[in-house]
Coordinates of C-alpha atoms in Angstrom, one line a residue:
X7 CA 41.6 1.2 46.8
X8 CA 40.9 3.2 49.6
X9 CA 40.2 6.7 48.1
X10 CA 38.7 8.0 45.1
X11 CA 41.1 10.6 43.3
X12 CA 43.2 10.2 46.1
X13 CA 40.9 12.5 48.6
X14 CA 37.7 11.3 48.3
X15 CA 35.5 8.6 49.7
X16 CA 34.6 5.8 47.5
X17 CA 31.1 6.3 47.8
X18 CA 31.2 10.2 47.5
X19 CA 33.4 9.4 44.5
X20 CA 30.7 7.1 43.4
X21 CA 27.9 9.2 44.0
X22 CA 29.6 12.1 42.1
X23 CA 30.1 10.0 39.3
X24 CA 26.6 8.6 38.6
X25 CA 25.3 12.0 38.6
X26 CA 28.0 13.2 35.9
X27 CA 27.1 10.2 33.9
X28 CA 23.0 11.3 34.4
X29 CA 24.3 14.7 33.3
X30 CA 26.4 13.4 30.4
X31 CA 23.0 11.6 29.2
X32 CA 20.3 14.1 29.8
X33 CA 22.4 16.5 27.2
X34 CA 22.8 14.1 25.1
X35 CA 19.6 13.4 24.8
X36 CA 19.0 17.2 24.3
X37 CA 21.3 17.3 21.7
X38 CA 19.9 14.0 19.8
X39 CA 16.3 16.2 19.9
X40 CA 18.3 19.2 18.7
X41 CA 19.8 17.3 16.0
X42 CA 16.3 15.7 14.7
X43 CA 15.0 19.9 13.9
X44 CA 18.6 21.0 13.0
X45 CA 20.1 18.7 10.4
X46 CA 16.9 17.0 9.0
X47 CA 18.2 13.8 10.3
X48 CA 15.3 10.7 9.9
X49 CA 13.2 10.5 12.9
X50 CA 13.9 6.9 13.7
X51 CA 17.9 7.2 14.1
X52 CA 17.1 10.7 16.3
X53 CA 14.7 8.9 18.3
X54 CA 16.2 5.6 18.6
X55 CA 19.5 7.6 20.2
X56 CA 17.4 9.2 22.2
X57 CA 16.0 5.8 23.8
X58 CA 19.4 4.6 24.2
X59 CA 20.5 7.4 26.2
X60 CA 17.1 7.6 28.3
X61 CA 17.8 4.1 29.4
X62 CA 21.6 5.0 30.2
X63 CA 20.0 7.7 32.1
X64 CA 18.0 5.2 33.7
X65 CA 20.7 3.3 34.6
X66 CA 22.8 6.2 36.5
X67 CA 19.5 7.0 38.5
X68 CA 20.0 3.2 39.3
X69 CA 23.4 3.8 40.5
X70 CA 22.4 6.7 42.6
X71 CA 20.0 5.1 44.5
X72 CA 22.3 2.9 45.1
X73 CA 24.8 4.4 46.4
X74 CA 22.2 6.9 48.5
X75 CA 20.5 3.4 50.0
X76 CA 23.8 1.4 50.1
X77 CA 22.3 -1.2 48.1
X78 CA 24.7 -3.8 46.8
X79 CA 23.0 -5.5 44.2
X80 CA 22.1 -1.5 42.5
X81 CA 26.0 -0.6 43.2
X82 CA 27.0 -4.1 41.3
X83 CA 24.3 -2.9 38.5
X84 CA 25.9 -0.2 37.9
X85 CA 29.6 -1.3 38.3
X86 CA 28.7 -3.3 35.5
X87 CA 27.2 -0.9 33.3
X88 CA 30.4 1.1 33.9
X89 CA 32.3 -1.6 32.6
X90 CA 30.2 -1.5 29.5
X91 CA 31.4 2.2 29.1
X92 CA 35.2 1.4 29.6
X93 CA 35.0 -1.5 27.3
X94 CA 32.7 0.8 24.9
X95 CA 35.6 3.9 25.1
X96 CA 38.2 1.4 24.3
X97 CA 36.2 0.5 21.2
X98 CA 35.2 4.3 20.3
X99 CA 39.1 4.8 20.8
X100 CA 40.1 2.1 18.6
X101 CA 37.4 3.1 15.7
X102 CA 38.5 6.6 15.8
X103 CA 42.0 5.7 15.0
X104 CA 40.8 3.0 12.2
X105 CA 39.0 5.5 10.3
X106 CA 42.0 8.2 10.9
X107 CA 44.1 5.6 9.3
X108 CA 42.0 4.7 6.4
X109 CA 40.8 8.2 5.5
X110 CA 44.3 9.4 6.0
X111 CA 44.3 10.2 2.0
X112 CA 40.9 12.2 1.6
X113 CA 42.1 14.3 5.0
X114 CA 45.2 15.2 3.2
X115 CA 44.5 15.9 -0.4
X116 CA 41.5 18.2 1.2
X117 CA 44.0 20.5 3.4
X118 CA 46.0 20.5 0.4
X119 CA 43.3 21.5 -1.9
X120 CA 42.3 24.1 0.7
X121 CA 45.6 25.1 1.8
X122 CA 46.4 25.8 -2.5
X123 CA 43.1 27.4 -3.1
X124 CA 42.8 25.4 -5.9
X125 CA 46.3 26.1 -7.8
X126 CA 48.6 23.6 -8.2
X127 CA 49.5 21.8 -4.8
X128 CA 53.2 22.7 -3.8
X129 CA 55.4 20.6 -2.1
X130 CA 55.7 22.2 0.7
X131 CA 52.1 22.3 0.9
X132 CA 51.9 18.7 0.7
X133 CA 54.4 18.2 3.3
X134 CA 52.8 20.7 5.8
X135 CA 49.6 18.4 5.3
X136 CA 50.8 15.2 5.7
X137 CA 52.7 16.9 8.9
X138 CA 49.5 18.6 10.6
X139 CA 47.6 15.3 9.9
X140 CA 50.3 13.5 11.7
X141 CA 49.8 15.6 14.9
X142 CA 46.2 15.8 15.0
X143 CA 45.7 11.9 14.6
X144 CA 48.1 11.4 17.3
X145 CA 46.5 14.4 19.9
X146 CA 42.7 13.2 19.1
X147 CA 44.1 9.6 19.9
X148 CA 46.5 9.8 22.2
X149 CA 43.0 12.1 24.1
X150 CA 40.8 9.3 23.6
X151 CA 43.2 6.7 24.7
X152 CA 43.8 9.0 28.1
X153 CA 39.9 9.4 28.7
X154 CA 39.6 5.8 28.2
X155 CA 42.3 5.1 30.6
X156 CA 40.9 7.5 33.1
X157 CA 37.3 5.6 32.7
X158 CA 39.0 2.6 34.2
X159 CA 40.2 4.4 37.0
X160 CA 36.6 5.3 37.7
X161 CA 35.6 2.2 37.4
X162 CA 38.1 0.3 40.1
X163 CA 36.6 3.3 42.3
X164 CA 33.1 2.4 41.8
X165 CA 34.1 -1.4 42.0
X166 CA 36.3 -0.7 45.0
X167 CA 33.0 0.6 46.6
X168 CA 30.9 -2.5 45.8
X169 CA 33.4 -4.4 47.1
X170 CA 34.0 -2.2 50.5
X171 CA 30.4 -2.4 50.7
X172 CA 29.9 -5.6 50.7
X173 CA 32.0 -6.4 53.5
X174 CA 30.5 -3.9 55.4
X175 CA 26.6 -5.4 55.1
X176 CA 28.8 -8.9 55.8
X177 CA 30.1 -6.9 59.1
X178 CA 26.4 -6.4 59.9
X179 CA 24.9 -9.8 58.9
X180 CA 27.6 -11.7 61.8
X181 CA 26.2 -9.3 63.7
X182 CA 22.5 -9.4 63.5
X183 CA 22.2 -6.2 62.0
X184 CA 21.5 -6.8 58.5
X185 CA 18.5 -5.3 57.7
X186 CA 18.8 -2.1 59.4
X187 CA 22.2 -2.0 57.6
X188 CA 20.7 0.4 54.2
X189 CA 19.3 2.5 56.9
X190 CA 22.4 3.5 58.7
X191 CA 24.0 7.2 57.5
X192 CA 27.5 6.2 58.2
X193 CA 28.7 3.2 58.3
X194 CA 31.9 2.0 59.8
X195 CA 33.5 -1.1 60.1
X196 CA 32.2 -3.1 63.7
X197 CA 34.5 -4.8 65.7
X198 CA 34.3 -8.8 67.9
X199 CA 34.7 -8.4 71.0
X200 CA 37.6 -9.5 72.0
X201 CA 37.1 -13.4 73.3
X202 CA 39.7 -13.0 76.5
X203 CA 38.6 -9.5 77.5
X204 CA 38.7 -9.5 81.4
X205 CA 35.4 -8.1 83.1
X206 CA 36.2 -5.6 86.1

């Protein structure tokens, strides 16, 4: 992979998405504080999801001074704690559905209680329950299943630039260059010189 999103640079694409993720977090974490003075919620759970998303946040800053300082061993960090969100949409995916599939009987006798306003359910009622639970268990997974699958493409672009990166502080190692290599602002790929190159 060449291109992120077809246009972009791998580690421009990279960059952008580490600060989304940092994004992502810091509202969550705003919204787990929100949660703890809205809803009453106990203040361990509010405060335990809040340290889980301050160290996700942590790990995106990670990424970005990786990608900023072309460090390998930061971009492989946090390559791999991408991973761990594919792997983890897959899973959120996958319990979504499950608990669509086992609930499937309180969702429906609910819109039918609702839809009948308490009189008698109808069976046409029924029917247009069972039909708009049908479509919005396949729209909220088939949306889930799409974000998931669009995580992994993120993820081959972030992988792609470990990868490209690496050969590129390989390039400047055979060449003796290794340790200015995090210093450089572009970096392209160096040529040998070529072994039977006449001299004028």
């Amino acid at each position: 992979m060449l291109k992120c999103c077809c246009c972009i640079p791998l580690r421009t694409g990279t960059l952008i998405l580490a600060f989304l993720l940092l994004f992502g977090q810091i509202g969550s974490i705003y919204s787990s504080r929100s949660y703890l003075y809205q809803y009453g919620l106990p203040v361990y759970a509010s405060y335990t999801a809040m340290g889980i998303d301050v160290l996700l946040a942590i790990f995106c800053v990670v990424g970005i001074i990786g990608v900023l300082r072309r460090n390998l061993k930061m971009v492989n960090f946090f390559a791999g704690f991408y991973l761990f969100l594919v792997i983890l949409s897959f899973i959120k995916t996958a319990g979504a559905i499950a608990l669509v599939i086992i609930y499937q009987s309180y969702i429906s006798a609910y819109c039918e209680l609702e839809a009948g306003n308490g009189a008698k359910t109808t069976q046409n009622i029924k029917s247009a329950c069972e039909t708009a639970y049908i479509i919005i268990a396949v729209i909220i997974g088939g949306v889930m299943f799409l974000i998931s699958l669009l995580n992994v493409y993120f993820y081959l672009c972030v992988k792609s630039y470990a990868v490209e990166l690496r050969k590129d502080q390989a390039s400047y190692a055979m060449l003796g260059n290794r340790d200015s290599f995090e210093n450089q602002p572009f970096v392209q790929q160096p040529y040998a010189q070529q072994p039977y190159a006449h001299k004028v």
